[in-house]
Amino acid sequence: MRDPLNSLIGIHAYVFPYIKKLGDLTGKKVLDIPSGDGRATNIFKEQGAKVISLDIFPRVEKSYVSQYGDMSEKLNIDDNSIDIIICQEGIEHISDQYSLLKEFNRILKKDGKLIITTPNISTIRSKIS
């Protein structure tokens, strides 16, 4: 089992406990897009979920493999097949966000969950960086 503090690096401080509170995800299918370095993917896997990790820059690392997936295009995923979609710090990079949300709606099951985070550019920290 990984150290939870190390898991927070690269995951927003509010997202990590939210994912953990979802509990046992055995039998659930999760889409992590953009998956980055796979930190959220690995947390979902630790909770028993089957995870599809997509990123425009796919990675192959020791505990993580992602596939190519462009959020500005139709995803190669069946309709109504995903229980949870997590999109961390990605939607703000897409010019047609409405089309992405329609795509998420297409692949998400009726009672599925959509988790989206995006930076708040109005904070002083964001303005400085």
Tab-separated table of N, CA, C and O in Angstrom:
chain	number	residue	atom	x	y	z
A	1	MET	N	0.845	-1.184	0.000
A	1	MET	CA	0.000	0.000	0.000
A	1	MET	C	0.882	1.236	0.000
A	1	MET	O	1.846	1.316	0.739
A	2	ARG	N	0.522	2.195	-0.843
A	2	ARG	CA	1.312	3.411	-0.951
A	2	ARG	C	1.042	4.358	0.199
A	2	ARG	O	-0.014	4.332	0.810
A	3	ASP	N	2.006	5.250	0.458
A	3	ASP	CA	1.858	6.288	1.466
A	3	ASP	C	0.845	7.310	0.965
A	3	ASP	O	1.029	7.893	-0.102
A	4	PRO	N	-0.245	7.569	1.715
A	4	PRO	CA	-1.269	8.505	1.249
A	4	PRO	C	-0.737	9.915	0.990
A	4	PRO	O	-1.227	10.606	0.122
A	5	LEU	N	0.270	10.335	1.736
A	5	LEU	CA	0.804	11.677	1.509
A	5	LEU	C	1.471	11.779	0.148
A	5	LEU	O	1.352	12.798	-0.534
A	6	ASN	N	2.154	10.731	-0.285
A	6	ASN	CA	2.755	10.740	-1.611
A	6	ASN	C	1.687	10.743	-2.692
A	6	ASN	O	1.890	11.273	-3.771
A	7	SER	N	0.544	10.159	-2.409
A	7	SER	CA	-0.539	10.117	-3.383
A	7	SER	C	-1.130	11.497	-3.633
A	7	SER	O	-1.720	11.742	-4.660
A	8	LEU	N	-0.990	12.403	-2.663
A	8	LEU	CA	-1.558	13.738	-2.817
A	8	LEU	C	-0.799	14.574	-3.832
A	8	LEU	O	-1.361	15.486	-4.430
A	9	ILE	N	0.472	14.271	-4.045
A	9	ILE	CA	1.255	15.051	-4.990
A	9	ILE	C	0.671	14.845	-6.378
A	9	ILE	O	0.562	13.733	-6.860
A	10	GLY	N	0.279	15.924	-7.023
A	10	GLY	CA	-0.312	15.824	-8.353
A	10	GLY	C	-1.827	15.652	-8.338
A	10	GLY	O	-2.447	15.620	-9.376
A	11	ILE	N	-2.421	15.571	-7.168
A	11	ILE	CA	-3.872	15.470	-7.041
A	11	ILE	C	-4.320	16.590	-6.116
A	11	ILE	O	-3.740	16.803	-5.059
A	12	HIS	N	-5.355	17.307	-6.523
A	12	HIS	CA	-5.843	18.398	-5.701
A	12	HIS	C	-6.200	17.872	-4.311
A	12	HIS	O	-6.743	16.779	-4.161
A	13	ALA	N	-5.911	18.661	-3.294
A	13	ALA	CA	-6.110	18.247	-1.899
A	13	ALA	C	-7.548	17.832	-1.597
A	13	ALA	O	-7.782	17.017	-0.709
A	14	TYR	N	-8.528	18.351	-2.332
A	14	TYR	CA	-9.915	17.968	-2.092
A	14	TYR	C	-10.315	16.730	-2.883
A	14	TYR	O	-11.258	16.043	-2.521
A	15	VAL	N	-9.622	16.460	-3.961
A	15	VAL	CA	-9.976	15.330	-4.813
A	15	VAL	C	-9.572	14.005	-4.168
A	15	VAL	O	-10.329	13.038	-4.190
A	16	PHE	N	-8.388	13.948	-3.587
A	16	PHE	CA	-7.897	12.717	-2.963
A	16	PHE	C	-8.896	12.177	-1.929
A	16	PHE	O	-9.322	11.014	-2.040
A	17	PRO	N	-9.325	12.970	-0.926
A	17	PRO	CA	-10.282	12.408	0.040
A	17	PRO	C	-11.632	12.077	-0.579
A	17	PRO	O	-12.305	11.142	-0.143
A	18	TYR	N	-12.037	12.818	-1.613
A	18	TYR	CA	-13.301	12.519	-2.281
A	18	TYR	C	-13.238	11.133	-2.916
A	18	TYR	O	-14.164	10.325	-2.766
A	19	ILE	N	-12.142	10.851	-3.619
A	19	ILE	CA	-11.985	9.532	-4.236
A	19	ILE	C	-11.980	8.451	-3.157
A	19	ILE	O	-12.637	7.424	-3.282
A	20	LYS	N	-11.237	8.672	-2.079
A	20	LYS	CA	-11.160	7.679	-1.009
A	20	LYS	C	-12.542	7.405	-0.396
A	20	LYS	O	-12.862	6.274	-0.049
A	21	LYS	N	-13.379	8.451	-0.279
A	21	LYS	CA	-14.709	8.293	0.308
A	21	LYS	C	-15.652	7.483	-0.592
A	21	LYS	O	-16.689	7.017	-0.135
A	22	LEU	N	-15.294	7.306	-1.849
A	22	LEU	CA	-16.121	6.488	-2.735
A	22	LEU	C	-16.084	5.025	-2.320
A	22	LEU	O	-16.942	4.241	-2.714
A	23	GLY	N	-15.065	4.664	-1.529
A	23	GLY	CA	-14.989	3.310	-0.970
A	23	GLY	C	-14.630	2.247	-1.987
A	23	GLY	O	-13.905	2.491	-2.946
A	24	ASP	N	-15.189	1.059	-1.771
A	24	ASP	CA	-14.901	-0.088	-2.628
A	24	ASP	C	-15.517	0.139	-4.008
A	24	ASP	O	-16.722	0.320	-4.138
A	25	LEU	N	-14.682	0.122	-5.022
A	25	LEU	CA	-15.144	0.363	-6.391
A	25	LEU	C	-15.029	-0.884	-7.268
A	25	LEU	O	-15.027	-0.781	-8.496
A	26	THR	N	-14.978	-2.039	-6.627
A	26	THR	CA	-14.906	-3.293	-7.369
A	26	THR	C	-16.089	-3.387	-8.332
A	26	THR	O	-17.236	-3.149	-7.955
A	27	GLY	N	-15.775	-3.697	-9.577
A	27	GLY	CA	-16.804	-3.815	-10.597
A	27	GLY	C	-17.153	-2.500	-11.277
A	27	GLY	O	-17.948	-2.482	-12.212
A	28	LYS	N	-16.583	-1.406	-10.813
A	28	LYS	CA	-16.848	-0.099	-11.412
A	28	LYS	C	-15.796	0.204	-12.476
A	28	LYS	O	-14.639	-0.182	-12.367
A	29	LYS	N	-16.227	0.908	-13.512
A	29	LYS	CA	-15.340	1.293	-14.601
A	29	LYS	C	-15.134	2.808	-14.538
A	29	LYS	O	-16.104	3.566	-14.535
A	30	VAL	N	-13.854	3.221	-14.487
A	30	VAL	CA	-13.496	4.624	-14.330
A	30	VAL	C	-12.703	5.089	-15.544
A	30	VAL	O	-11.840	4.370	-16.040
A	31	LEU	N	-12.998	6.302	-15.996
A	31	LEU	CA	-12.188	6.949	-17.021
A	31	LEU	C	-11.422	8.085	-16.358
A	31	LEU	O	-12.021	8.978	-15.770
A	32	ASP	N	-10.095	8.040	-16.454
A	32	ASP	CA	-9.217	9.102	-15.964
A	32	ASP	C	-8.659	9.809	-17.187
A	32	ASP	O	-7.847	9.252	-17.918
A	33	ILE	N	-9.121	11.054	-17.423
A	33	ILE	CA	-8.707	11.810	-18.610
A	33	ILE	C	-8.638	13.287	-18.281
A	33	ILE	O	-9.603	13.818	-17.746
A	34	PRO	N	-7.586	13.987	-18.478
A	34	PRO	CA	-6.267	13.500	-18.843
A	34	PRO	C	-5.637	12.848	-17.616
A	34	PRO	O	-5.732	13.354	-16.510
A	35	SER	N	-4.997	11.737	-17.820
A	35	SER	CA	-4.512	10.946	-16.686
A	35	SER	C	-3.141	11.362	-16.174
A	35	SER	O	-2.727	10.908	-15.103
A	36	GLY	N	-2.432	12.208	-16.924
A	36	GLY	CA	-1.135	12.691	-16.427
A	36	GLY	C	-0.216	11.559	-16.049
A	36	GLY	O	-0.026	10.620	-16.810
A	37	ASP	N	0.314	11.617	-14.828
A	37	ASP	CA	1.256	10.585	-14.381
A	37	ASP	C	0.573	9.424	-13.678
A	37	ASP	O	1.223	8.559	-13.119
A	38	GLY	N	-0.743	9.395	-13.685
A	38	GLY	CA	-1.473	8.228	-13.201
A	38	GLY	C	-1.760	8.171	-11.719
A	38	GLY	O	-2.183	7.133	-11.218
A	39	ARG	N	-1.579	9.249	-11.009
A	39	ARG	CA	-1.813	9.195	-9.557
A	39	ARG	C	-3.278	8.893	-9.226
A	39	ARG	O	-3.553	8.063	-8.362
A	40	ALA	N	-4.220	9.547	-9.899
A	40	ALA	CA	-5.634	9.245	-9.647
A	40	ALA	C	-5.969	7.833	-10.117
A	40	ALA	O	-6.685	7.096	-9.443
A	41	THR	N	-5.422	7.449	-11.270
A	41	THR	CA	-5.631	6.094	-11.783
A	41	THR	C	-5.248	5.063	-10.732
A	41	THR	O	-6.008	4.122	-10.457
A	42	ASN	N	-4.087	5.228	-10.134
A	42	ASN	CA	-3.607	4.253	-9.149
A	42	ASN	C	-4.469	4.232	-7.895
A	42	ASN	O	-4.693	3.164	-7.312
A	43	ILE	N	-4.991	5.366	-7.471
A	43	ILE	CA	-5.873	5.389	-6.303
A	43	ILE	C	-7.173	4.644	-6.611
A	43	ILE	O	-7.648	3.840	-5.806
A	44	PHE	N	-7.743	4.896	-7.787
A	44	PHE	CA	-8.956	4.169	-8.171
A	44	PHE	C	-8.693	2.670	-8.247
A	44	PHE	O	-9.521	1.865	-7.818
A	45	LYS	N	-7.541	2.281	-8.791
A	45	LYS	CA	-7.198	0.855	-8.868
A	45	LYS	C	-7.065	0.240	-7.480
A	45	LYS	O	-7.491	-0.893	-7.249
A	46	GLU	N	-6.469	0.975	-6.535
A	46	GLU	CA	-6.339	0.480	-5.161
A	46	GLU	C	-7.704	0.210	-4.548
A	46	GLU	O	-7.833	-0.636	-3.668
A	47	GLN	N	-8.723	0.903	-5.026
A	47	GLN	CA	-10.079	0.722	-4.516
A	47	GLN	C	-10.876	-0.282	-5.336
A	47	GLN	O	-12.079	-0.429	-5.145
A	48	GLY	N	-10.198	-0.960	-6.258
A	48	GLY	CA	-10.815	-2.066	-6.979
A	48	GLY	C	-11.418	-1.738	-8.334
A	48	GLY	O	-11.965	-2.624	-8.984
A	49	ALA	N	-11.337	-0.493	-8.771
A	49	ALA	CA	-11.942	-0.112	-10.047
A	49	ALA	C	-11.101	-0.572	-11.227
A	49	ALA	O	-9.879	-0.702	-11.126
A	50	LYS	N	-11.771	-0.797	-12.338
A	50	LYS	CA	-11.092	-1.005	-13.614
A	50	LYS	C	-10.987	0.381	-14.243
A	50	LYS	O	-12.001	1.057	-14.430
A	51	VAL	N	-9.763	0.821	-14.557
A	51	VAL	CA	-9.544	2.195	-14.989
A	51	VAL	C	-9.032	2.248	-16.427
A	51	VAL	O	-8.122	1.517	-16.804
A	52	ILE	N	-9.639	3.130	-17.200
A	52	ILE	CA	-9.143	3.478	-18.524
A	52	ILE	C	-8.426	4.809	-18.355
A	52	ILE	O	-9.045	5.802	-17.946
A	53	SER	N	-7.132	4.835	-18.627
A	53	SER	CA	-6.324	6.041	-18.466
A	53	SER	C	-5.955	6.580	-19.838
A	53	SER	O	-5.260	5.915	-20.599
A	54	LEU	N	-6.442	7.778	-20.134
A	54	LEU	CA	-6.177	8.388	-21.433
A	54	LEU	C	-5.492	9.736	-21.248
A	54	LEU	O	-5.822	10.490	-20.332
A	55	ASP	N	-4.560	10.017	-22.140
A	55	ASP	CA	-3.851	11.292	-22.106
A	55	ASP	C	-3.340	11.592	-23.512
A	55	ASP	O	-3.057	10.671	-24.278
A	56	ILE	N	-3.196	12.847	-23.828
A	56	ILE	CA	-2.668	13.223	-25.137
A	56	ILE	C	-1.183	12.863	-25.245
A	56	ILE	O	-0.647	12.711	-26.336
A	57	PHE	N	-0.539	12.700	-24.090
A	57	PHE	CA	0.854	12.242	-24.029
A	57	PHE	C	0.891	10.942	-23.234
A	57	PHE	O	1.122	10.949	-22.034
A	58	PRO	N	0.624	9.787	-23.889
A	58	PRO	CA	0.589	8.504	-23.172
A	58	PRO	C	1.906	8.195	-22.476
A	58	PRO	O	2.966	8.625	-22.926
A	59	ARG	N	1.811	7.454	-21.381
A	59	ARG	CA	2.994	7.099	-20.594
A	59	ARG	C	3.017	5.604	-20.316
A	59	ARG	O	1.974	4.972	-20.199
A	60	VAL	N	4.200	5.099	-20.160
A	60	VAL	CA	4.404	3.734	-19.692
A	60	VAL	C	5.425	3.833	-18.571
A	60	VAL	O	6.580	4.173	-18.794
A	61	GLU	N	4.973	3.588	-17.353
A	61	GLU	CA	5.840	3.631	-16.186
A	61	GLU	C	5.660	2.345	-15.394
A	61	GLU	O	4.823	1.519	-15.720
A	62	LYS	N	6.413	2.207	-14.346
A	62	LYS	CA	6.429	0.973	-13.559
A	62	LYS	C	5.027	0.553	-13.083
A	62	LYS	O	4.632	-0.589	-13.227
A	63	SER	N	4.265	1.484	-12.523
A	63	SER	CA	2.957	1.112	-11.973
A	63	SER	C	1.789	1.729	-12.744
A	63	SER	O	0.677	1.766	-12.261
A	64	TYR	N	2.070	2.177	-13.971
A	64	TYR	CA	1.036	2.929	-14.658
A	64	TYR	C	1.248	2.915	-16.166
A	64	TYR	O	2.356	3.086	-16.649
A	65	VAL	N	0.168	2.689	-16.905
A	65	VAL	CA	0.210	2.743	-18.369
A	65	VAL	C	-1.025	3.521	-18.827
A	65	VAL	O	-2.131	3.246	-18.393
A	66	SER	N	-0.813	4.504	-19.687
A	66	SER	CA	-1.954	5.218	-20.264
A	66	SER	C	-1.960	5.023	-21.769
A	66	SER	O	-0.957	4.637	-22.362
A	67	GLN	N	-3.094	5.289	-22.360
A	67	GLN	CA	-3.248	5.210	-23.807
A	67	GLN	C	-3.527	6.604	-24.338
A	67	GLN	O	-3.934	7.497	-23.588
A	68	TYR	N	-3.371	6.775	-25.647
A	68	TYR	CA	-3.631	8.064	-26.266
A	68	TYR	C	-5.122	8.358	-26.236
A	68	TYR	O	-5.949	7.508	-26.550
A	69	GLY	N	-5.448	9.560	-25.830
A	69	GLY	CA	-6.826	10.024	-25.862
A	69	GLY	C	-6.847	11.534	-25.941
A	69	GLY	O	-6.244	12.199	-25.111
A	70	ASP	N	-7.505	12.071	-26.951
A	70	ASP	CA	-7.584	13.512	-27.168
A	70	ASP	C	-8.981	13.980	-26.768
A	70	ASP	O	-9.978	13.553	-27.365
A	71	MET	N	-9.056	14.844	-25.784
A	71	MET	CA	-10.352	15.310	-25.291
A	71	MET	C	-11.099	16.175	-26.299
A	71	MET	O	-12.277	16.452	-26.111
A	72	SER	N	-10.439	16.594	-27.366
A	72	SER	CA	-11.123	17.399	-28.379
A	72	SER	C	-11.711	16.532	-29.491
A	72	SER	O	-12.295	17.047	-30.433
A	73	GLU	N	-11.569	15.206	-29.349
A	73	GLU	CA	-12.107	14.271	-30.341
A	73	GLU	C	-13.052	13.276	-29.660
A	73	GLU	O	-13.041	13.127	-28.444
A	74	LYS	N	-13.828	12.565	-30.489
A	74	LYS	CA	-14.694	11.522	-29.949
A	74	LYS	C	-13.811	10.428	-29.338
A	74	LYS	O	-12.818	10.009	-29.935
A	75	LEU	N	-14.185	9.984	-28.150
A	75	LEU	CA	-13.421	8.947	-27.451
A	75	LEU	C	-13.871	7.564	-27.913
A	75	LEU	O	-15.056	7.342	-28.160
A	76	ASN	N	-12.926	6.656	-28.015
A	76	ASN	CA	-13.223	5.290	-28.455
A	76	ASN	C	-13.716	4.464	-27.262
A	76	ASN	O	-13.077	3.511	-26.832
A	77	ILE	N	-14.865	4.885	-26.746
A	77	ILE	CA	-15.469	4.250	-25.574
A	77	ILE	C	-16.961	4.090	-25.857
A	77	ILE	O	-17.602	5.002	-26.391
A	78	ASP	N	-17.500	2.941	-25.498
A	78	ASP	CA	-18.913	2.657	-25.746
A	78	ASP	C	-19.832	3.599	-24.974
A	78	ASP	O	-19.488	4.067	-23.881
A	79	ASP	N	-21.019	3.816	-25.527
A	79	ASP	CA	-22.056	4.608	-24.865
A	79	ASP	C	-22.420	3.965	-23.530
A	79	ASP	O	-22.435	2.728	-23.399
A	80	ASN	N	-22.732	4.795	-22.547
A	80	ASN	CA	-23.253	4.340	-21.246
A	80	ASN	C	-22.427	3.219	-20.624
A	80	ASN	O	-22.977	2.260	-20.097
A	81	SER	N	-21.109	3.334	-20.681
A	81	SER	CA	-20.265	2.236	-20.198
A	81	SER	C	-19.365	2.612	-19.017
A	81	SER	O	-18.726	1.739	-18.443
A	82	ILE	N	-19.351	3.877	-18.626
A	82	ILE	CA	-18.425	4.338	-17.585
A	82	ILE	C	-19.202	4.739	-16.330
A	82	ILE	O	-20.191	5.467	-16.401
A	83	ASP	N	-18.730	4.267	-15.168
A	83	ASP	CA	-19.377	4.606	-13.897
A	83	ASP	C	-18.896	5.944	-13.344
A	83	ASP	O	-19.677	6.681	-12.735
A	84	ILE	N	-17.609	6.234	-13.518
A	84	ILE	CA	-17.016	7.462	-12.975
A	84	ILE	C	-16.047	8.028	-13.998
A	84	ILE	O	-15.217	7.296	-14.542
A	85	ILE	N	-16.152	9.332	-14.251
A	85	ILE	CA	-15.171	10.037	-15.068
A	85	ILE	C	-14.488	11.059	-14.175
A	85	ILE	O	-15.173	11.809	-13.472
A	86	ILE	N	-13.162	11.067	-14.199
A	86	ILE	CA	-12.418	12.106	-13.509
A	86	ILE	C	-11.608	12.872	-14.542
A	86	ILE	O	-10.882	12.285	-15.337
A	87	CYS	N	-11.788	14.184	-14.539
A	87	CYS	CA	-11.097	15.079	-15.465
A	87	CYS	C	-10.466	16.184	-14.620
A	87	CYS	O	-11.121	17.162	-14.274
A	88	GLN	N	-9.206	15.973	-14.264
A	88	GLN	CA	-8.501	16.923	-13.409
A	88	GLN	C	-7.637	17.860	-14.235
A	88	GLN	O	-6.775	17.403	-14.984
A	89	GLU	N	-7.869	19.144	-14.055
A	89	GLU	CA	-7.023	20.178	-14.655
A	89	GLU	C	-6.837	19.929	-16.152
A	89	GLU	O	-5.737	20.029	-16.670
A	90	GLY	N	-7.916	19.618	-16.849
A	90	GLY	CA	-7.822	19.340	-18.276
A	90	GLY	C	-8.825	20.095	-19.120
A	90	GLY	O	-8.512	20.540	-20.213
A	91	ILE	N	-10.041	20.251	-18.609
A	91	ILE	CA	-11.109	20.828	-19.423
A	91	ILE	C	-10.798	22.253	-19.856
A	91	ILE	O	-11.217	22.696	-20.919
A	92	GLU	N	-10.001	22.962	-19.083
A	92	GLU	CA	-9.665	24.351	-19.424
A	92	GLU	C	-8.731	24.444	-20.628
A	92	GLU	O	-8.545	25.520	-21.193
A	93	HIS	N	-8.164	23.323	-21.061
A	93	HIS	CA	-7.270	23.299	-22.220
A	93	HIS	C	-8.005	23.011	-23.532
A	93	HIS	O	-7.398	23.006	-24.591
A	94	ILE	N	-9.307	22.765	-23.445
A	94	ILE	CA	-10.109	22.410	-24.614
A	94	ILE	C	-10.917	23.635	-25.050
A	94	ILE	O	-11.605	24.250	-24.235
A	95	SER	N	-10.858	23.952	-26.334
A	95	SER	CA	-11.585	25.130	-26.820
A	95	SER	C	-13.094	24.898	-26.865
A	95	SER	O	-13.871	25.801	-26.610
A	96	ASP	N	-13.528	23.663	-27.176
A	96	ASP	CA	-14.953	23.350	-27.247
A	96	ASP	C	-15.338	22.477	-26.049
A	96	ASP	O	-15.518	21.267	-26.168
A	97	GLN	N	-15.471	23.118	-24.905
A	97	GLN	CA	-15.777	22.386	-23.675
A	97	GLN	C	-17.171	21.767	-23.714
A	97	GLN	O	-17.389	20.693	-23.147
A	98	TYR	N	-18.083	22.408	-24.396
A	98	TYR	CA	-19.442	21.874	-24.508
A	98	TYR	C	-19.434	20.503	-25.187
A	98	TYR	O	-20.104	19.574	-24.727
A	99	SER	N	-18.653	20.368	-26.264
A	99	SER	CA	-18.568	19.074	-26.954
A	99	SER	C	-17.963	18.004	-26.052
A	99	SER	O	-18.384	16.855	-26.085
A	100	LEU	N	-16.973	18.383	-25.244
A	100	LEU	CA	-16.379	17.427	-24.310
A	100	LEU	C	-17.411	16.977	-23.287
A	100	LEU	O	-17.519	15.778	-22.986
A	101	LEU	N	-18.193	17.896	-22.756
A	101	LEU	CA	-19.226	17.523	-21.792
A	101	LEU	C	-20.286	16.624	-22.437
A	101	LEU	O	-20.768	15.684	-21.800
A	102	LYS	N	-20.626	16.886	-23.685
A	102	LYS	CA	-21.558	15.999	-24.395
A	102	LYS	C	-20.954	14.608	-24.557
A	102	LYS	O	-21.662	13.604	-24.431
A	103	GLU	N	-19.654	14.541	-24.825
A	103	GLU	CA	-18.979	13.251	-24.965
A	103	GLU	C	-18.972	12.504	-23.635
A	103	GLU	O	-19.226	11.307	-23.571
A	104	PHE	N	-18.699	13.226	-22.550
A	104	PHE	CA	-18.761	12.610	-21.220
A	104	PHE	C	-20.168	12.087	-20.954
A	104	PHE	O	-20.345	10.993	-20.419
A	105	ASN	N	-21.177	12.853	-21.310
A	105	ASN	CA	-22.559	12.435	-21.114
A	105	ASN	C	-22.871	11.171	-21.910
A	105	ASN	O	-23.595	10.300	-21.442
A	106	ARG	N	-22.312	11.064	-23.094
A	106	ARG	CA	-22.535	9.894	-23.956
A	106	ARG	C	-21.991	8.624	-23.317
A	106	ARG	O	-22.637	7.582	-23.339
A	107	ILE	N	-20.804	8.685	-22.740
A	107	ILE	CA	-20.164	7.464	-22.232
A	107	ILE	C	-20.487	7.169	-20.770
A	107	ILE	O	-20.323	6.042	-20.318
A	108	LEU	N	-20.981	8.159	-20.048
A	108	LEU	CA	-21.277	7.978	-18.622
A	108	LEU	C	-22.606	7.256	-18.445
A	108	LEU	O	-23.599	7.557	-19.123
A	109	LYS	N	-22.627	6.283	-17.529
A	109	LYS	CA	-23.877	5.598	-17.206
A	109	LYS	C	-24.861	6.577	-16.583
A	109	LYS	O	-24.469	7.621	-16.051
A	110	LYS	N	-26.124	6.227	-16.609
A	110	LYS	CA	-27.186	7.112	-16.126
A	110	LYS	C	-26.930	7.625	-14.709
A	110	LYS	O	-27.116	8.804	-14.431
A	111	ASP	N	-26.533	6.777	-13.811
A	111	ASP	CA	-26.282	7.187	-12.428
A	111	ASP	C	-24.794	7.402	-12.153
A	111	ASP	O	-24.365	7.350	-11.000
A	112	GLY	N	-24.028	7.630	-13.212
A	112	GLY	CA	-22.582	7.791	-13.062
A	112	GLY	C	-22.197	9.114	-12.425
A	112	GLY	O	-23.022	10.004	-12.236
A	113	LYS	N	-20.907	9.217	-12.087
A	113	LYS	CA	-20.363	10.416	-11.460
A	113	LYS	C	-19.346	11.056	-12.394
A	113	LYS	O	-18.536	10.371	-13.001
A	114	LEU	N	-19.387	12.375	-12.467
A	114	LEU	CA	-18.423	13.149	-13.228
A	114	LEU	C	-17.707	14.071	-12.252
A	114	LEU	O	-18.345	14.885	-11.581
A	115	ILE	N	-16.390	13.909	-12.173
A	115	ILE	CA	-15.564	14.731	-11.292
A	115	ILE	C	-14.693	15.605	-12.182
A	115	ILE	O	-13.869	15.095	-12.939
A	116	ILE	N	-14.885	16.913	-12.105
A	116	ILE	CA	-14.092	17.856	-12.895
A	116	ILE	C	-13.437	18.852	-11.954
A	116	ILE	O	-14.103	19.409	-11.071
A	117	THR	N	-12.141	19.070	-12.141
A	117	THR	CA	-11.458	20.156	-11.441
A	117	THR	C	-10.804	21.042	-12.483
A	117	THR	O	-10.426	20.589	-13.561
A	118	THR	N	-10.704	22.304	-12.150
A	118	THR	CA	-10.053	23.265	-13.026
A	118	THR	C	-9.437	24.344	-12.147
A	118	THR	O	-9.976	24.645	-11.077
A	119	PRO	N	-8.312	24.904	-12.552
A	119	PRO	CA	-7.690	25.914	-11.701
A	119	PRO	C	-8.533	27.188	-11.629
A	119	PRO	O	-9.226	27.540	-12.587
A	120	ASN	N	-8.460	27.834	-10.497
A	120	ASN	CA	-9.135	29.110	-10.305
A	120	ASN	C	-8.135	30.204	-10.647
A	120	ASN	O	-7.260	30.535	-9.840
A	121	ILE	N	-8.247	30.775	-11.840
A	121	ILE	CA	-7.252	31.748	-12.276
A	121	ILE	C	-7.404	33.105	-11.597
A	121	ILE	O	-6.580	33.985	-11.777
A	122	SER	N	-8.439	33.273	-10.789
A	122	SER	CA	-8.622	34.548	-10.116
A	122	SER	C	-7.848	34.638	-8.790
A	122	SER	O	-7.811	35.691	-8.183
A	123	THR	N	-7.247	33.530	-8.348
A	123	THR	CA	-6.488	33.599	-7.102
A	123	THR	C	-5.150	34.284	-7.326
A	123	THR	O	-4.591	34.258	-8.430
A	124	ILE	N	-4.615	34.879	-6.304
A	124	ILE	CA	-3.330	35.575	-6.410
A	124	ILE	C	-2.220	34.600	-6.774
A	124	ILE	O	-1.331	34.917	-7.554
A	125	ARG	N	-2.285	33.393	-6.229
A	125	ARG	CA	-1.252	32.387	-6.534
A	125	ARG	C	-1.218	32.073	-8.038
A	125	ARG	O	-0.169	31.967	-8.643
A	126	SER	N	-2.424	31.936	-8.639
A	126	SER	CA	-2.490	31.644	-10.072
A	126	SER	C	-2.001	32.815	-10.905
A	126	SER	O	-1.338	32.632	-11.921
A	127	LYS	N	-2.337	34.015	-10.488
A	127	LYS	CA	-1.898	35.199	-11.236
A	127	LYS	C	-0.389	35.353	-11.223
A	127	LYS	O	0.210	35.758	-12.207
A	128	ILE	N	0.246	35.018	-10.108
A	128	ILE	CA	1.701	35.123	-10.003
A	128	ILE	C	2.390	34.078	-10.868
A	128	ILE	O	3.392	34.366	-11.536
A	129	SER	N	1.851	32.858	-10.878
A	129	SER	CA	2.502	31.796	-11.647
A	129	SER	C	2.265	31.985	-13.134
A	129	SER	O	2.989	31.542	-13.947
